[in-house]
Short mmCIF file of C-alpha atoms in Angstrom, two decimals:
data_model
loop_
_atom_site.label_atom_id
_atom_site.label_comp_id
_atom_site.label_asym_id
_atom_site.label_seq_id
_atom_site.Cartn_x
_atom_site.Cartn_y
_atom_site.Cartn_z
CA MET M 171 -0.21 0.14 0.01
CA ARG M 172 1.39 3.34 -0.96
CA LEU M 173 1.64 5.93 1.91
CA ARG M 174 1.47 9.89 1.78
CA VAL M 175 4.66 11.13 3.33
CA ALA M 176 2.78 14.49 3.44
CA VAL M 177 0.75 13.19 6.33
CA ILE M 178 3.36 14.10 9.07
CA ALA M 179 3.59 17.76 7.70
CA ALA M 180 -0.32 18.14 7.70
CA LEU M 181 -0.41 16.81 11.18
CA ILE M 182 1.93 18.80 12.68
CA LEU M 183 1.56 22.05 10.81
CA PRO M 184 -1.74 23.09 12.00
CA LEU M 185 -0.81 22.37 15.28
CA SER M 186 2.18 23.95 13.55
CA SER M 187 18.52 36.74 20.75
CA CYS M 188 20.50 36.65 22.82
CA GLY M 189 21.60 39.23 20.59
CA GLY M 190 22.34 36.61 18.05
CA SER M 191 25.90 35.20 17.98
CA GLY M 192 28.63 37.53 18.93
CA ALA M 193 26.17 40.39 20.26
CA LYS M 194 26.47 41.90 23.75
CA LEU M 195 24.19 42.73 26.31
CA THR M 196 22.95 46.35 25.80
CA GLY M 197 21.71 49.11 27.90
CA ALA M 198 20.22 52.38 27.42
CA SER M 199 23.29 54.10 26.56
CA ALA M 200 23.67 51.99 23.31
CA ALA M 201 22.52 53.53 20.21
CA PRO M 202 19.65 52.02 18.28
CA PRO M 203 20.85 50.52 14.90
CA LEU M 204 18.74 52.47 12.82
CA THR M 205 15.62 54.86 13.12
CA MET M 206 11.80 54.00 12.96
CA GLY M 207 11.89 55.64 9.54
CA GLU M 208 15.02 53.57 8.27
CA ALA M 209 13.31 50.23 9.84
CA GLN M 210 10.30 51.14 7.51
CA GLU M 211 12.44 51.26 4.55
CA VAL M 212 14.11 48.08 5.32
CA LEU M 213 10.82 46.64 5.63
CA SER M 214 9.44 48.23 2.20
CA ARG M 215 12.46 47.47 0.32
CA TYR M 216 12.26 43.43 1.62
CA GLU M 217 8.43 43.51 0.29
CA THR M 218 9.38 44.95 -3.22
CA THR M 219 12.21 42.37 -3.63
CA ASN M 220 10.49 39.45 -2.32
CA ASN M 221 7.70 40.14 -4.30
CA GLN M 222 9.97 40.41 -7.67
CA ALA M 223 11.57 37.16 -6.66
CA ASN M 224 8.24 35.36 -5.88
CA LYS M 225 7.21 36.20 -9.45
CA VAL M 226 9.90 34.57 -11.47
CA LEU M 227 11.29 32.47 -8.46
CA ASP M 228 14.59 33.96 -8.80
CA ASP M 229 16.77 32.22 -6.09
CA ARG M 230 19.62 35.08 -6.64
CA LEU M 231 17.44 37.69 -5.88
CA LEU M 232 15.94 35.93 -2.98
CA ALA M 233 19.13 35.60 -1.61
CA SER M 234 19.64 39.51 -1.66
CA ALA M 235 16.69 39.86 0.63
CA GLU M 236 16.99 36.92 2.88
CA MET M 237 19.27 34.81 5.03
CA SER M 238 19.01 31.35 6.83
CA PRO M 239 17.31 29.90 8.06
CA GLN M 240 14.41 32.03 6.20
CA LEU M 241 16.07 31.61 2.94
CA ASP M 242 16.76 27.90 3.06
CA MET M 243 13.05 27.44 3.81
CA ASP M 244 11.82 29.95 0.91
CA ALA M 245 14.31 28.24 -1.79
CA ALA M 246 12.79 25.04 -0.97
CA ALA M 247 9.31 26.54 -1.27
CA TYR M 248 10.66 27.88 -4.75
CA LYS M 249 11.59 24.10 -5.64
CA LEU M 250 8.03 23.17 -4.93
CA ARG M 251 6.19 26.02 -6.99
CA ARG M 252 8.68 25.04 -10.05
CA ALA M 253 7.68 21.35 -9.73
CA THR M 254 4.03 22.24 -9.51
CA LYS M 255 4.02 25.01 -11.85
CA GLN M 256 2.07 27.37 -8.93
CA ARG M 257 2.61 30.76 -8.57
CA PHE M 258 3.07 32.97 -5.50
CA ILE M 259 0.32 35.91 -4.89
CA GLN M 260 1.82 39.53 -4.50
CA PHE M 261 1.56 40.66 -1.17
CA ASN M 262 1.94 43.93 0.96
CA TYR M 263 2.46 44.37 4.75
CA THR M 264 0.19 46.38 6.80
CA LYS M 265 -0.12 48.10 10.44
CA PRO M 266 3.69 47.40 10.94
CA THR M 267 4.86 48.03 14.45
CA PHE M 268 9.13 48.10 15.15
CA PHE M 269 10.81 46.70 17.91
CA ILE M 270 14.54 47.96 17.75
CA PRO M 271 16.86 47.00 20.23
CA ARG M 272 19.84 49.29 21.35
CA LEU M 273 22.76 47.22 20.25
CA SER M 274 26.45 47.64 20.62
CA SER M 275 27.98 45.46 18.51
CA TYR M 276 27.26 43.24 15.00
CA PRO M 277 24.95 41.25 14.38
CA ARG M 278 22.08 44.23 14.39
CA TRP M 279 18.75 42.99 14.31
CA PHE M 280 15.02 44.07 14.88
CA ALA M 281 11.51 42.86 14.71
CA VAL M 282 8.33 43.75 13.16
CA ALA M 283 4.92 42.80 13.75
CA ALA M 284 2.80 43.27 10.79
CA ALA M 285 -0.05 41.76 8.64
CA SER M 286 -0.05 40.70 5.06
CA LYS M 287 -2.80 41.93 2.80
CA GLU M 288 -2.41 39.30 0.52
CA ALA M 289 -1.06 35.80 0.69
CA PRO M 290 2.46 35.10 -0.61
CA GLY M 291 1.79 31.60 -1.37
CA SER M 292 0.07 28.55 0.07
CA ARG M 293 1.41 29.00 3.41
CA GLN M 294 -1.03 31.99 4.02
CA GLY M 295 -3.35 31.28 1.45
CA ALA M 296 -5.80 29.49 4.27
CA ALA M 297 -5.61 32.27 6.40
CA GLN M 298 -6.71 34.40 3.50
CA ARG M 299 -9.74 32.24 2.55
CA ARG M 300 -10.59 32.05 6.20
CA GLY M 301 -11.33 35.99 6.16
CA TYR M 302 -8.33 37.34 8.10
CA ALA M 303 -5.01 38.62 7.60
CA GLN M 304 -1.67 36.52 8.25
CA GLN M 305 0.06 37.87 11.05
CA HIS M 306 4.07 38.11 11.12
CA ALA M 307 6.76 38.26 13.45
CA LEU M 308 9.59 39.19 11.20
CA LEU M 309 12.97 39.25 12.18
CA PHE M 310 15.60 41.43 10.17
CA VAL M 311 19.45 41.29 10.58
CA GLN M 312 22.42 42.80 9.29
CA ASP M 313 25.52 40.93 9.89
CA LYS M 314 28.19 43.51 9.36
CA ALA M 315 28.94 47.23 8.91
CA GLY M 316 27.54 48.18 5.45
CA ALA M 317 25.67 45.03 4.42
CA THR M 318 22.13 45.11 3.43
CA TRP M 319 19.35 44.11 6.11
CA ARG M 320 17.91 40.73 5.38
CA LEU M 321 15.00 38.80 6.99
CA ALA M 322 16.39 36.00 8.91
CA ALA M 323 12.95 34.44 10.49
CA ASP M 324 9.20 35.19 10.09
CA PRO M 325 7.29 32.74 12.22
CA TYR M 326 3.64 33.53 12.23
CA PRO M 327 1.43 34.36 15.59
CA THR M 328 -1.39 31.66 15.63
CA SER M 329 -3.58 33.81 17.98
CA LYS M 330 -2.92 37.12 18.11
CA PRO M 331 -0.30 39.85 16.73
CA LEU M 332 3.19 40.10 18.32
CA THR M 333 2.79 42.39 21.34
CA GLY M 334 4.06 42.68 25.01
CA ILE M 335 7.44 43.76 24.01
CA ALA M 336 8.88 46.38 26.57
CA LEU M 337 10.27 49.64 25.33
CA ASP M 338 12.02 52.30 26.79
CA LYS M 339 11.39 56.04 26.92
CA ASP M 340 12.42 56.65 23.56
CA GLY M 341 10.32 53.78 21.85
CA TYR M 342 13.31 51.29 21.59
CA ALA M 343 13.25 47.64 22.79
CA SER M 344 15.98 45.60 24.90
CA VAL M 345 17.92 42.38 24.17
CA VAL M 346 17.85 39.34 26.83
CA ARG M 347 21.10 37.23 27.61
CA GLY M 348 20.79 33.56 26.78
CA ASN M 349 21.56 32.68 30.44
CA ASP M 350 19.30 35.09 32.24
CA SER M 351 18.37 33.38 35.18
CA LYS M 352 15.48 35.46 36.20
CA LEU M 353 13.40 33.31 33.48
CA VAL M 354 11.47 30.20 34.30
CA LEU M 355 13.72 28.82 31.37
CA GLN M 356 16.87 30.47 29.74
CA PRO M 357 16.57 31.50 26.08
CA ALA M 358 19.86 29.56 25.48
CA ARG M 359 18.15 26.35 26.67
CA LEU M 360 14.72 26.81 25.20
CA GLY M 361 15.46 25.05 21.83
CA ALA M 362 16.81 22.05 23.45
CA ALA M 363 13.93 21.66 25.88
CA HIS M 364 11.17 21.94 23.03
CA ALA M 365 13.20 19.46 20.98
CA ALA M 366 13.23 17.07 23.80
CA LEU M 367 9.69 17.55 24.40
CA LEU M 368 8.67 16.92 20.47
CA THR M 369 11.28 13.88 20.42
CA ASN M 370 10.47 12.02 23.33
CA GLY M 371 7.40 13.60 25.23
CA PRO M 372 6.85 16.29 27.96
CA LYS M 373 7.90 13.77 30.74
CA ALA M 374 11.48 13.57 28.64
CA PRO M 375 14.61 14.62 30.35
CA GLY M 376 15.17 18.17 30.05
CA ALA M 377 11.57 18.84 28.35
CA SER M 378 10.10 20.50 31.63
CA GLY M 379 8.95 24.55 31.78
CA ILE M 380 6.97 24.27 28.42
CA ALA M 381 3.33 24.75 28.49
CA PRO M 382 0.92 22.03 26.67
CA GLY M 383 -0.54 23.31 23.50
CA PRO M 384 -0.70 22.65 19.80
CA HIS M 385 2.90 23.17 18.91
CA THR M 386 4.20 21.09 21.78
CA THR M 387 2.40 18.08 23.56
CA GLN M 388 -0.29 17.99 20.74
CA ALA M 389 2.28 17.96 18.04
CA TYR M 390 4.11 15.14 20.00
CA ASP M 391 0.84 13.20 20.42
CA ALA M 392 0.26 13.74 16.52
CA LEU M 393 3.47 12.27 15.49
CA LYS M 394 3.10 9.60 17.69
CA ALA M 395 -0.17 8.54 16.28
CA ALA M 396 1.08 9.11 12.83
CA THR M 397 4.04 6.85 13.32
CA GLY M 398 1.64 4.02 14.57
CA GLN M 399 -0.33 4.47 11.26
CA PHE M 400 2.71 4.34 9.14
CA SER M 401 3.54 1.09 10.99
CA LYS M 402 0.58 -0.52 10.29
CA MET M 403 0.85 -0.05 6.70
CA GLY M 404 4.29 -1.09 6.16
CA VAL M 405 6.64 1.90 6.61
CA ASP M 406 8.72 2.40 9.91
CA LEU M 407 9.11 5.94 10.60
CA THR M 408 11.76 7.64 13.12
CA SER M 409 11.81 11.34 14.10
CA GLN M 410 14.55 13.26 15.72
CA PHE M 411 14.23 17.06 16.65
CA THR M 412 17.45 18.81 17.63
CA PRO M 413 18.47 22.82 18.27
CA SER M 414 19.34 24.52 14.62
CA SER M 415 22.76 25.89 14.52
CA SER M 416 20.73 29.43 13.68
CA PRO M 417 21.06 32.06 16.57
CA ILE M 418 18.42 32.59 19.09
CA TYR M 419 17.02 36.05 19.34
CA ALA M 420 14.93 37.61 22.34
CA LEU M 421 13.57 40.99 23.38
CA ARG M 422 12.32 41.97 26.80
CA THR M 423 8.64 41.73 27.54
CA ASN M 424 6.34 44.06 29.77
CA ASP M 425 6.37 41.63 32.44
CA GLY M 426 10.02 40.86 32.58
CA GLY M 427 10.02 37.86 30.57
CA ALA M 428 11.17 37.46 26.92
CA MET M 429 9.95 36.83 23.63
CA VAL M 430 12.19 34.49 21.83
CA TRP M 431 12.53 33.56 17.97
CA TYR M 432 14.60 30.15 17.63
CA VAL M 433 14.80 27.19 15.01
CA LEU M 434 14.48 23.27 15.51
CA GLN M 435 15.77 20.91 12.80
CA GLN M 436 13.56 17.61 12.35
CA ASN M 437 14.98 14.81 10.83
CA GLU M 438 12.81 11.99 9.66
CA ARG M 439 13.40 8.51 8.06
CA TYR M 440 10.70 6.58 6.28
CA SER M 441 11.71 3.09 5.72
CA ALA M 442 9.53 0.87 3.86
CA LYS M 443 9.16 -2.80 4.59
CA LYS M 444 8.01 -3.55 1.37
CA SER M 445 9.41 -1.87 -1.75
CA GLY M 446 7.58 0.95 -3.29
CA ALA M 447 5.41 1.88 -0.12
CA ILE M 448 6.37 5.37 0.12
CA ASN M 449 4.93 7.98 -2.17
CA VAL M 450 6.28 11.52 -2.24
CA THR M 451 3.51 14.31 -1.96
CA GLY M 452 3.30 17.34 -0.21
CA ASP M 453 5.88 19.81 0.54
CA LEU M 454 8.30 17.20 -0.31
CA ILE M 455 7.75 17.29 -3.97
CA GLY M 456 10.65 19.19 -5.89
CA LEU M 457 13.08 17.87 -3.11
CA ALA M 458 12.91 14.39 -3.50
CA PRO M 459 12.46 12.39 -7.12
CA SER M 460 8.63 12.24 -7.87
CA GLY M 461 6.76 9.03 -7.73
CA LYS M 462 7.31 5.89 -5.67
CA VAL M 463 10.16 5.40 -3.46
CA LYS M 464 11.46 1.91 -3.34
CA ASN M 465 13.12 1.54 0.16
CA ARG M 466 13.74 4.97 2.06
CA LEU M 467 13.18 8.30 2.37
CA ASP M 468 15.12 10.82 4.67
CA THR M 469 13.88 14.35 4.96
CA THR M 470 15.20 17.33 6.96
CA VAL M 471 12.59 20.11 7.99
CA LEU M 472 13.12 23.13 9.74
CA VAL M 473 10.48 24.70 12.08
CA GLN M 474 10.86 28.46 13.20
CA TYR M 475 9.25 29.16 16.38
CA LEU M 476 8.27 32.29 18.71
CA SER M 477 7.86 31.70 22.20
CA LYS M 478 7.03 33.73 25.38
CA ILE M 479 9.13 32.85 28.29
CA PRO M 480 7.55 34.40 31.67
CA PRO M 481 9.75 35.29 34.89
CA LYS M 482 10.28 32.66 37.24
CA ASP M 483 7.29 31.24 39.43
CA LYS M 484 5.00 32.87 36.69
CA GLY M 485 4.10 30.10 34.47
CA THR M 486 5.52 27.87 31.71
CA VAL M 487 6.85 29.04 28.14
CA GLU M 488 3.88 29.56 25.76
CA VAL M 489 4.86 28.84 21.89
CA THR M 490 3.02 31.49 19.88
CA GLY M 491 4.11 31.09 16.49
CA THR M 492 5.60 28.74 14.12
CA TYR M 493 6.65 28.43 10.32
CA ARG M 494 7.63 24.89 9.29
CA LYS M 495 9.16 23.72 5.81
CA ALA M 496 10.77 20.62 4.60
CA VAL M 497 14.06 21.66 3.08
CA HIS M 498 16.08 18.50 2.03
CA ALA M 499 14.83 15.02 0.95
CA ALA M 500 17.05 12.18 -0.32
CA ALA M 501 15.56 8.76 -1.68
CA SER M 502 16.99 5.48 -2.02
#
């Protein structure tokens, strides 16, 4: 019996910095990396460039506006579009709110809460069909002096827009250290804890401190159920989540907590007990050879997350946004 490997993505997706590497803790004396007006120019330039790249699926132009992990994920989306001959829909951002931290070294970065008026592709089309704008928590990075500001991440808040970021008297935000001991879970450890939960369940060692919900316990249960379904139909599935090498970014929130952008990598292996049991579908199209897979399919998936870490004794981590995309597949 042939199986559709897209089942796993379908089950998980609906459920689905620490200044970045090298950045220092910053205070009120540090200058913001750019003004609010300049941040608006960055967003507008990205919108224009991304629409132009989407129109013709231009990887080089896309790379001028994005960096990993966003670039890896959207480049994989281009492969899917080429294989399926689907087009992106032109979009524009509305009602942006800028959260610019004071930074004293590179990389420099800032976040934007915005909504997209039109949906740039299938990952946003469903939201538009349901009658409301897609929310974004965009994160732009300038990795060295004079470099172009590029989009590094864009997880989608799932319940409400990105809010609650603490601002100083001049309207600027503050970064949070990766090992902030005043938080219920340190930002530097969040990815490992989330990965442990998704791989081995909420009772796994190192998985405590994260609230149950659609992107945590429910995603684990869905994956476990899907693994059982695949086994009954002749395919063994193994899945392992690990923290990505992408930097972690965190901003202070009004309650003394932190809003954190981070990325997990999911490695899956589908092993067929009977030759030809696996059929490549879903967002794996364009990444693996089309049609049936004889014996094994190995995939790599990146998942961006946006999570709210409360202060100690003030609750558990809430995962508030996500963007998931398969970026590599190898069949044998």
